[in-house]
Amino acid sequence: MSVLSTILWFLVAIGILVVVHEFGHYLAARLAGVKVLRFSVGFGKPLLSRRFGRDRTEWVLSALPFGGYVKMLDEREGEVPAAEAHRSFNRATVWRRFGIVSAGPIANFLLAIVFYWALFLHGLPAMKPMIGEPPAGTPAAQAGLAAGDEIRRVNGNETQSFQDLRLNLLRAGVAGDALVLELANGRSVRLDAAPMQTENLEQDILRPLGIVRYDPEIEPVIDKVLPDGAAARAGLRAGDRVIAANGTSMANWQDLVQSVRRHPAKPLRIEYERQGQRGELTVVPDAVDEAGERVGKIGAGPKIDESTLAALMTEVRYGPIDALWHGAVKTWDMSLFTLEMMGRMAMGQVSWKNLSGPLTIADYAGQSAALGWVSFVGFLALVSVSLGVLNLLPIPLLDGGHLMYYVAEVFTGRPVSERTMEIGSRVGLILLLLLMSFALFNDLQRLIGG
């Protein structure tokens, strides 16, 4: 995907999430009787500005698209006409202020529920939670697991797809819990595994457990060739059967994939058969960063028997009411998981290298959009949950910091002093700058490391 396309989809994602978040604040303020002066998407210099409504609220699109804000009438920020003083934010009751501030994160959670509801209603295609042959000596091999075993539950939590299996194993592994797996055949096994490494949770963290995705043996026959890929540039075509790579016989497609991955930006001599005629050519796999590892890819896909693929796939689909319930449950589970991971980072139990910044988010936005609307909506739901959780953290300048002040006001009976809020804002700004700097550093490391 081009850089321009990645930037475009990133802006679309940020725009949707910011507008929903800020509209939560706006709607709550209107319901609470507080006047809204400006609704801005982005920061900095206004690019577009229009006024609408009875209060002539200014709707603004600003130059820096990394957030937004809702500016309300407030006597602490300027002179307010006496006739409108009662509509100032600072004069609203503490519970109304609490509702206005919390409405932003709540809007993000509601958006995630709606997205998950739509996905569950449409149907989510997914790989069954079926595993391949565990590598010798791994906990899965020692427990007697074998290729084709389908894992239905991890520590009692249902796994409807391989993605669910990965998430449940990750949660249990990071927490240091013992792993009890329930199989489709009714058997239950226990994995005695070492604590999970958390240096980079984007890598294949399940392989040390011996949990690998089941891949049926596929013939080394090319079915699709991307027009701008290394395979097309070298002259490979759909229908070609790969016989050998660098002199090594290719028994199946998996052998070819492994050979290609081991040769990023390095020549690979391919022997092939085309319409009964044998030939030879050299392909130079493109070097791609994949979860911090430099691997080769040639932009070609295998010819897969549809019945074989159908046997490995499942679809998670519900009716309208059940889809809404499962959407809410999914949002709740992802919120708890996000909060848990943040807490473990703060305690040093999970590496800070897993913190992602705008470059990684932009990359994921572009990749998910390229895969289709289902993947992009799933990405938006996940980021919306993360945004909601992040904004509820008790850090000054974030919504959670303001909520912390209002909780203190409820218990003390008086507002937090201006001096305290000023100091809190400075501390919060430093914390946020440190977090953003660390996240950006991680992004650059991922890019340069590739």
PDB file of N, CA and C in Angstrom, residues 92-173:
ATOM      1  N   ALA A  92     -21.882  24.732  36.326  1.00  0.00           N
ATOM      2  CA  ALA A  92     -22.654  23.490  36.328  1.00  0.00           C
ATOM      3  C   ALA A  92     -22.334  22.699  37.595  1.00  0.00           C
ATOM      4  N   THR A  93     -23.290  21.900  38.052  1.00  0.00           N
ATOM      5  CA  THR A  93     -23.049  21.078  39.239  1.00  0.00           C
ATOM      6  C   THR A  93     -21.933  20.080  38.945  1.00  0.00           C
ATOM      7  N   VAL A  94     -21.326  19.581  39.999  1.00  0.00           N
ATOM      8  CA  VAL A  94     -20.210  18.651  39.819  1.00  0.00           C
ATOM      9  C   VAL A  94     -20.648  17.399  39.055  1.00  0.00           C
ATOM     10  N   TRP A  95     -21.895  16.966  39.284  1.00  0.00           N
ATOM     11  CA  TRP A  95     -22.355  15.768  38.586  1.00  0.00           C
ATOM     12  C   TRP A  95     -22.589  16.036  37.104  1.00  0.00           C
ATOM     13  N   ARG A  96     -23.029  17.248  36.768  1.00  0.00           N
ATOM     14  CA  ARG A  96     -23.185  17.592  35.346  1.00  0.00           C
ATOM     15  C   ARG A  96     -21.816  17.697  34.674  1.00  0.00           C
ATOM     16  N   ARG A  97     -20.861  18.284  35.352  1.00  0.00           N
ATOM     17  CA  ARG A  97     -19.498  18.350  34.793  1.00  0.00           C
ATOM     18  C   ARG A  97     -18.923  16.953  34.633  1.00  0.00           C
ATOM     19  N   PHE A  98     -19.188  16.098  35.607  1.00  0.00           N
ATOM     20  CA  PHE A  98     -18.731  14.708  35.532  1.00  0.00           C
ATOM     21  C   PHE A  98     -19.333  14.029  34.296  1.00  0.00           C
ATOM     22  N   GLY A  99     -20.609  14.262  34.070  1.00  0.00           N
ATOM     23  CA  GLY A  99     -21.282  13.648  32.925  1.00  0.00           C
ATOM     24  C   GLY A  99     -20.752  14.158  31.595  1.00  0.00           C
ATOM     25  N   ILE A 100     -20.492  15.471  31.517  1.00  0.00           N
ATOM     26  CA  ILE A 100     -19.984  16.067  30.277  1.00  0.00           C
ATOM     27  C   ILE A 100     -18.606  15.505  29.934  1.00  0.00           C
ATOM     28  N   VAL A 101     -17.736  15.431  30.918  1.00  0.00           N
ATOM     29  CA  VAL A 101     -16.370  14.973  30.670  1.00  0.00           C
ATOM     30  C   VAL A 101     -16.330  13.477  30.358  1.00  0.00           C
ATOM     31  N   SER A 102     -17.124  12.693  31.084  1.00  0.00           N
ATOM     32  CA  SER A 102     -17.096  11.236  30.868  1.00  0.00           C
ATOM     33  C   SER A 102     -17.787  10.837  29.574  1.00  0.00           C
ATOM     34  N   ALA A 103     -18.587  11.737  28.990  1.00  0.00           N
ATOM     35  CA  ALA A 103     -19.343  11.398  27.787  1.00  0.00           C
ATOM     36  C   ALA A 103     -18.443  11.119  26.587  1.00  0.00           C
ATOM     37  N   GLY A 104     -17.243  11.718  26.548  1.00  0.00           N
ATOM     38  CA  GLY A 104     -16.323  11.469  25.436  1.00  0.00           C
ATOM     39  C   GLY A 104     -15.861  10.021  25.381  1.00  0.00           C
ATOM     40  N   PRO A 105     -15.234   9.509  26.458  1.00  0.00           N
ATOM     41  CA  PRO A 105     -14.849   8.100  26.456  1.00  0.00           C
ATOM     42  C   PRO A 105     -16.038   7.154  26.295  1.00  0.00           C
ATOM     43  N   ILE A 106     -17.180   7.496  26.919  1.00  0.00           N
ATOM     44  CA  ILE A 106     -18.365   6.646  26.780  1.00  0.00           C
ATOM     45  C   ILE A 106     -18.786   6.552  25.319  1.00  0.00           C
ATOM     46  N   ALA A 107     -18.681   7.673  24.589  1.00  0.00           N
ATOM     47  CA  ALA A 107     -19.021   7.668  23.167  1.00  0.00           C
ATOM     48  C   ALA A 107     -18.109   6.722  22.397  1.00  0.00           C
ATOM     49  N   ASN A 108     -16.828   6.657  22.770  1.00  0.00           N
ATOM     50  CA  ASN A 108     -15.908   5.731  22.108  1.00  0.00           C
ATOM     51  C   ASN A 108     -16.282   4.273  22.378  1.00  0.00           C
ATOM     52  N   PHE A 109     -16.675   3.984  23.607  1.00  0.00           N
ATOM     53  CA  PHE A 109     -17.111   2.617  23.926  1.00  0.00           C
ATOM     54  C   PHE A 109     -18.388   2.259  23.168  1.00  0.00           C
ATOM     55  N   LEU A 110     -19.321   3.208  23.089  1.00  0.00           N
ATOM     56  CA  LEU A 110     -20.561   2.954  22.349  1.00  0.00           C
ATOM     57  C   LEU A 110     -20.276   2.745  20.865  1.00  0.00           C
ATOM     58  N   LEU A 111     -19.326   3.511  20.323  1.00  0.00           N
ATOM     59  CA  LEU A 111     -18.950   3.340  18.924  1.00  0.00           C
ATOM     60  C   LEU A 111     -18.379   1.938  18.689  1.00  0.00           C
ATOM     61  N   ALA A 112     -17.538   1.481  19.617  1.00  0.00           N
ATOM     62  CA  ALA A 112     -16.966   0.132  19.500  1.00  0.00           C
ATOM     63  C   ALA A 112     -18.069  -0.922  19.537  1.00  0.00           C
ATOM     64  N   ILE A 113     -19.050  -0.739  20.417  1.00  0.00           N
ATOM     65  CA  ILE A 113     -20.171  -1.688  20.495  1.00  0.00           C
ATOM     66  C   ILE A 113     -20.925  -1.728  19.170  1.00  0.00           C
ATOM     67  N   VAL A 114     -21.174  -0.552  18.590  1.00  0.00           N
ATOM     68  CA  VAL A 114     -21.890  -0.488  17.308  1.00  0.00           C
ATOM     69  C   VAL A 114     -21.086  -1.182  16.209  1.00  0.00           C
ATOM     70  N   PHE A 115     -19.772  -0.942  16.191  1.00  0.00           N
ATOM     71  CA  PHE A 115     -18.929  -1.578  15.174  1.00  0.00           C
ATOM     72  C   PHE A 115     -18.919  -3.104  15.337  1.00  0.00           C
ATOM     73  N   TYR A 116     -18.724  -3.566  16.567  1.00  0.00           N
ATOM     74  CA  TYR A 116     -18.725  -5.013  16.797  1.00  0.00           C
ATOM     75  C   TYR A 116     -20.097  -5.616  16.491  1.00  0.00           C
ATOM     76  N   TRP A 117     -21.148  -4.879  16.835  1.00  0.00           N
ATOM     77  CA  TRP A 117     -22.501  -5.342  16.520  1.00  0.00           C
ATOM     78  C   TRP A 117     -22.652  -5.537  15.015  1.00  0.00           C
ATOM     79  N   ALA A 118     -22.193  -4.557  14.225  1.00  0.00           N
ATOM     80  CA  ALA A 118     -22.285  -4.648  12.767  1.00  0.00           C
ATOM     81  C   ALA A 118     -21.479  -5.834  12.235  1.00  0.00           C
ATOM     82  N   LEU A 119     -20.294  -6.050  12.802  1.00  0.00           N
ATOM     83  CA  LEU A 119     -19.451  -7.151  12.354  1.00  0.00           C
ATOM     84  C   LEU A 119     -20.073  -8.503  12.678  1.00  0.00           C
ATOM     85  N   PHE A 120     -20.586  -8.640  13.905  1.00  0.00           N
ATOM     86  CA  PHE A 120     -21.215  -9.908  14.292  1.00  0.00           C
ATOM     87  C   PHE A 120     -22.504 -10.146  13.499  1.00  0.00           C
ATOM     88  N   LEU A 121     -23.203  -9.082  13.164  1.00  0.00           N
ATOM     89  CA  LEU A 121     -24.434  -9.205  12.391  1.00  0.00           C
ATOM     90  C   LEU A 121     -24.109  -9.633  10.956  1.00  0.00           C
ATOM     91  N   HIS A 122     -23.054  -9.050  10.402  1.00  0.00           N
ATOM     92  CA  HIS A 122     -22.630  -9.386   9.039  1.00  0.00           C
ATOM     93  C   HIS A 122     -22.016 -10.776   8.968  1.00  0.00           C
ATOM     94  N   GLY A 123     -21.273 -11.129  10.008  1.00  0.00           N
ATOM     95  CA  GLY A 123     -20.558 -12.399  10.034  1.00  0.00           C
ATOM     96  C   GLY A 123     -19.075 -12.182   9.863  1.00  0.00           C
ATOM     97  N   LEU A 124     -18.300 -12.725  10.788  1.00  0.00           N
ATOM     98  CA  LEU A 124     -16.847 -12.573  10.752  1.00  0.00           C
ATOM     99  C   LEU A 124     -16.201 -13.878  10.311  1.00  0.00           C
ATOM    100  N   PRO A 125     -15.619 -13.904   9.105  1.00  0.00           N
ATOM    101  CA  PRO A 125     -14.892 -15.108   8.698  1.00  0.00           C
ATOM    102  C   PRO A 125     -13.618 -15.247   9.517  1.00  0.00           C
ATOM    103  N   ALA A 126     -13.303 -16.442   9.952  1.00  0.00           N
ATOM    104  CA  ALA A 126     -12.125 -16.645  10.796  1.00  0.00           C
ATOM    105  C   ALA A 126     -11.621 -18.074  10.657  1.00  0.00           C
ATOM    106  N   MET A 127     -10.342 -18.240  10.989  1.00  0.00           N
ATOM    107  CA  MET A 127      -9.767 -19.578  11.019  1.00  0.00           C
ATOM    108  C   MET A 127     -10.217 -20.292  12.286  1.00  0.00           C
ATOM    109  N   LYS A 128     -10.556 -21.560  12.161  1.00  0.00           N
ATOM    110  CA  LYS A 128     -10.911 -22.342  13.341  1.00  0.00           C
ATOM    111  C   LYS A 128      -9.714 -22.410  14.298  1.00  0.00           C
ATOM    112  N   PRO A 129      -9.983 -22.547  15.608  1.00  0.00           N
ATOM    113  CA  PRO A 129      -8.878 -22.637  16.577  1.00  0.00           C
ATOM    114  C   PRO A 129      -8.213 -24.007  16.534  1.00  0.00           C
ATOM    115  N   MET A 130      -7.729 -24.356  15.351  1.00  0.00           N
ATOM    116  CA  MET A 130      -7.119 -25.658  15.106  1.00  0.00           C
ATOM    117  C   MET A 130      -5.613 -25.487  15.035  1.00  0.00           C
ATOM    118  N   ILE A 131      -4.861 -26.384  15.658  1.00  0.00           N
ATOM    119  CA  ILE A 131      -3.416 -26.218  15.729  1.00  0.00           C
ATOM    120  C   ILE A 131      -2.691 -27.209  14.825  1.00  0.00           C
ATOM    121  N   GLY A 132      -1.465 -26.820  14.442  1.00  0.00           N
ATOM    122  CA  GLY A 132      -0.606 -27.707  13.682  1.00  0.00           C
ATOM    123  C   GLY A 132       0.229 -28.569  14.609  1.00  0.00           C
ATOM    124  N   GLU A 133       1.109 -29.371  14.038  1.00  0.00           N
ATOM    125  CA  GLU A 133       1.948 -30.263  14.834  1.00  0.00           C
ATOM    126  C   GLU A 133       2.879 -29.445  15.728  1.00  0.00           C
ATOM    127  N   PRO A 134       2.791 -29.614  17.067  1.00  0.00           N
ATOM    128  CA  PRO A 134       3.650 -28.844  17.967  1.00  0.00           C
ATOM    129  C   PRO A 134       5.119 -29.227  17.786  1.00  0.00           C
ATOM    130  N   PRO A 135       6.020 -28.254  17.738  1.00  0.00           N
ATOM    131  CA  PRO A 135       7.452 -28.578  17.652  1.00  0.00           C
ATOM    132  C   PRO A 135       7.889 -29.444  18.830  1.00  0.00           C
ATOM    133  N   ALA A 136       8.798 -30.349  18.564  1.00  0.00           N
ATOM    134  CA  ALA A 136       9.264 -31.273  19.607  1.00  0.00           C
ATOM    135  C   ALA A 136       9.849 -30.515  20.791  1.00  0.00           C
ATOM    136  N   GLY A 137       9.529 -31.012  21.994  1.00  0.00           N
ATOM    137  CA  GLY A 137      10.081 -30.432  23.204  1.00  0.00           C
ATOM    138  C   GLY A 137       9.302 -29.269  23.774  1.00  0.00           C
ATOM    139  N   THR A 138       8.301 -28.767  23.045  1.00  0.00           N
ATOM    140  CA  THR A 138       7.508 -27.645  23.552  1.00  0.00           C
ATOM    141  C   THR A 138       6.448 -28.152  24.526  1.00  0.00           C
ATOM    142  N   PRO A 139       5.915 -27.259  25.375  1.00  0.00           N
ATOM    143  CA  PRO A 139       4.870 -27.688  26.328  1.00  0.00           C
ATOM    144  C   PRO A 139       3.680 -28.364  25.645  1.00  0.00           C
ATOM    145  N   ALA A 140       3.290 -27.873  24.456  1.00  0.00           N
ATOM    146  CA  ALA A 140       2.150 -28.487  23.761  1.00  0.00           C
ATOM    147  C   ALA A 140       2.467 -29.908  23.337  1.00  0.00           C
ATOM    148  N   ALA A 141       3.690 -30.139  22.857  1.00  0.00           N
ATOM    149  CA  ALA A 141       4.087 -31.493  22.459  1.00  0.00           C
ATOM    150  C   ALA A 141       4.148 -32.408  23.672  1.00  0.00           C
ATOM    151  N   GLN A 142       4.685 -31.913  24.794  1.00  0.00           N
ATOM    152  CA  GLN A 142       4.785 -32.707  26.011  1.00  0.00           C
ATOM    153  C   GLN A 142       3.413 -33.039  26.586  1.00  0.00           C
ATOM    154  N   ALA A 143       2.430 -32.160  26.323  1.00  0.00           N
ATOM    155  CA  ALA A 143       1.072 -32.407  26.823  1.00  0.00           C
ATOM    156  C   ALA A 143       0.289 -33.366  25.930  1.00  0.00           C
ATOM    157  N   GLY A 144       0.874 -33.739  24.794  1.00  0.00           N
ATOM    158  CA  GLY A 144       0.218 -34.705  23.920  1.00  0.00           C
ATOM    159  C   GLY A 144      -0.682 -34.098  22.870  1.00  0.00           C
ATOM    160  N   LEU A 145      -0.586 -32.780  22.651  1.00  0.00           N
ATOM    161  CA  LEU A 145      -1.379 -32.165  21.593  1.00  0.00           C
ATOM    162  C   LEU A 145      -0.822 -32.578  20.233  1.00  0.00           C
ATOM    163  N   ALA A 146      -1.686 -32.633  19.227  1.00  0.00           N
ATOM    164  CA  ALA A 146      -1.270 -33.083  17.901  1.00  0.00           C
ATOM    165  C   ALA A 146      -1.922 -32.220  16.832  1.00  0.00           C
ATOM    166  N   ALA A 147      -1.373 -32.309  15.622  1.00  0.00           N
ATOM    167  CA  ALA A 147      -1.923 -31.563  14.495  1.00  0.00           C
ATOM    168  C   ALA A 147      -3.393 -31.915  14.291  1.00  0.00           C
ATOM    169  N   GLY A 148      -4.221 -30.885  14.102  1.00  0.00           N
ATOM    170  CA  GLY A 148      -5.647 -31.095  13.887  1.00  0.00           C
ATOM    171  C   GLY A 148      -6.482 -30.944  15.144  1.00  0.00           C
ATOM    172  N   ASP A 149      -5.847 -30.877  16.318  1.00  0.00           N
ATOM    173  CA  ASP A 149      -6.610 -30.653  17.558  1.00  0.00           C
ATOM    174  C   ASP A 149      -7.242 -29.260  17.515  1.00  0.00           C
ATOM    175  N   GLU A 150      -8.508 -29.199  17.890  1.00  0.00           N
ATOM    176  CA  GLU A 150      -9.226 -27.928  17.914  1.00  0.00           C
ATOM    177  C   GLU A 150      -9.457 -27.525  19.371  1.00  0.00           C
ATOM    178  N   ILE A 151      -8.924 -26.369  19.759  1.00  0.00           N
ATOM    179  CA  ILE A 151      -9.002 -25.903  21.145  1.00  0.00           C
ATOM    180  C   ILE A 151     -10.230 -25.024  21.307  1.00  0.00           C
ATOM    181  N   ARG A 152     -11.171 -25.488  22.114  1.00  0.00           N
ATOM    182  CA  ARG A 152     -12.443 -24.776  22.291  1.00  0.00           C
ATOM    183  C   ARG A 152     -12.422 -23.777  23.443  1.00  0.00           C
ATOM    184  N   ARG A 153     -11.603 -24.045  24.472  1.00  0.00           N
ATOM    185  CA  ARG A 153     -11.560 -23.133  25.617  1.00  0.00           C
ATOM    186  C   ARG A 153     -10.156 -23.052  26.187  1.00  0.00           C
ATOM    187  N   VAL A 154      -9.811 -21.874  26.696  1.00  0.00           N
ATOM    188  CA  VAL A 154      -8.555 -21.649  27.417  1.00  0.00           C
ATOM    189  C   VAL A 154      -8.919 -21.134  28.801  1.00  0.00           C
ATOM    190  N   ASN A 155      -8.633 -21.931  29.817  1.00  0.00           N
ATOM    191  CA  ASN A 155      -8.989 -21.559  31.199  1.00  0.00           C
ATOM    192  C   ASN A 155     -10.470 -21.188  31.318  1.00  0.00           C
ATOM    193  N   GLY A 156     -11.303 -21.921  30.593  1.00  0.00           N
ATOM    194  CA  GLY A 156     -12.748 -21.692  30.666  1.00  0.00           C
ATOM    195  C   GLY A 156     -13.275 -20.654  29.705  1.00  0.00           C
ATOM    196  N   ASN A 157     -12.389 -19.900  29.034  1.00  0.00           N
ATOM    197  CA  ASN A 157     -12.823 -18.864  28.096  1.00  0.00           C
ATOM    198  C   ASN A 157     -12.955 -19.446  26.693  1.00  0.00           C
ATOM    199  N   GLU A 158     -14.105 -19.201  26.061  1.00  0.00           N
ATOM    200  CA  GLU A 158     -14.396 -19.788  24.764  1.00  0.00           C
ATOM    201  C   GLU A 158     -13.488 -19.220  23.675  1.00  0.00           C
ATOM    202  N   THR A 159     -13.081 -20.073  22.752  1.00  0.00           N
ATOM    203  CA  THR A 159     -12.282 -19.643  21.603  1.00  0.00           C
ATOM    204  C   THR A 159     -13.009 -20.081  20.333  1.00  0.00           C
ATOM    205  N   GLN A 160     -13.628 -19.131  19.664  1.00  0.00           N
ATOM    206  CA  GLN A 160     -14.365 -19.444  18.446  1.00  0.00           C
ATOM    207  C   GLN A 160     -13.476 -19.383  17.211  1.00  0.00           C
ATOM    208  N   SER A 161     -12.303 -18.785  17.335  1.00  0.00           N
ATOM    209  CA  SER A 161     -11.399 -18.635  16.204  1.00  0.00           C
ATOM    210  C   SER A 161      -9.964 -18.711  16.693  1.00  0.00           C
ATOM    211  N   PHE A 162      -9.034 -18.819  15.747  1.00  0.00           N
ATOM    212  CA  PHE A 162      -7.630 -18.856  16.133  1.00  0.00           C
ATOM    213  C   PHE A 162      -7.208 -17.522  16.747  1.00  0.00           C
ATOM    214  N   GLN A 163      -7.845 -16.428  16.310  1.00  0.00           N
ATOM    215  CA  GLN A 163      -7.560 -15.119  16.900  1.00  0.00           C
ATOM    216  C   GLN A 163      -7.981 -15.086  18.369  1.00  0.00           C
ATOM    217  N   ASP A 164      -9.153 -15.665  18.668  1.00  0.00           N
ATOM    218  CA  ASP A 164      -9.593 -15.754  20.069  1.00  0.00           C
ATOM    219  C   ASP A 164      -8.615 -16.601  20.883  1.00  0.00           C
ATOM    220  N   LEU A 165      -8.145 -17.689  20.276  1.00  0.00           N
ATOM    221  CA  LEU A 165      -7.191 -18.568  20.952  1.00  0.00           C
ATOM    222  C   LEU A 165      -5.924 -17.797  21.306  1.00  0.00           C
ATOM    223  N   ARG A 166      -5.421 -17.028  20.348  1.00  0.00           N
ATOM    224  CA  ARG A 166      -4.200 -16.250  20.593  1.00  0.00           C
ATOM    225  C   ARG A 166      -4.411 -15.229  21.706  1.00  0.00           C
ATOM    226  N   LEU A 167      -5.547 -14.537  21.672  1.00  0.00           N
ATOM    227  CA  LEU A 167      -5.822 -13.513  22.678  1.00  0.00           C
ATOM    228  C   LEU A 167      -5.949 -14.128  24.068  1.00  0.00           C
ATOM    229  N   ASN A 168      -6.674 -15.245  24.182  1.00  0.00           N
ATOM    230  CA  ASN A 168      -6.856 -15.878  25.485  1.00  0.00           C
ATOM    231  C   ASN A 168      -5.545 -16.434  26.039  1.00  0.00           C
ATOM    232  N   LEU A 169      -4.713 -16.997  25.164  1.00  0.00           N
ATOM    233  CA  LEU A 169      -3.401 -17.482  25.609  1.00  0.00           C
ATOM    234  C   LEU A 169      -2.498 -16.325  26.015  1.00  0.00           C
ATOM    235  N   LEU A 170      -2.599 -15.230  25.290  1.00  0.00           N
ATOM    236  CA  LEU A 170      -1.810 -14.048  25.639  1.00  0.00           C
ATOM    237  C   LEU A 170      -2.197 -13.508  27.007  1.00  0.00           C
ATOM    238  N   ARG A 171      -3.494 -13.384  27.257  1.00  0.00           N
ATOM    239  CA  ARG A 171      -3.960 -12.860  28.544  1.00  0.00           C
ATOM    240  C   ARG A 171      -3.504 -13.745  29.691  1.00  0.00           C
ATOM    241  N   ALA A 172      -3.654 -15.059  29.512  1.00  0.00           N
ATOM    242  CA  ALA A 172      -3.269 -15.980  30.573  1.00  0.00           C
ATOM    243  C   ALA A 172      -1.759 -16.016  30.737  1.00  0.00           C
ATOM    244  N   GLY A 173      -1.028 -15.968  29.610  1.00  0.00           N
ATOM    245  CA  GLY A 173       0.427 -16.044  29.676  1.00  0.00           C
ATOM    246  C   GLY A 173       1.046 -14.828  30.326  1.00  0.00           C
TER     247      GLY A 173
END
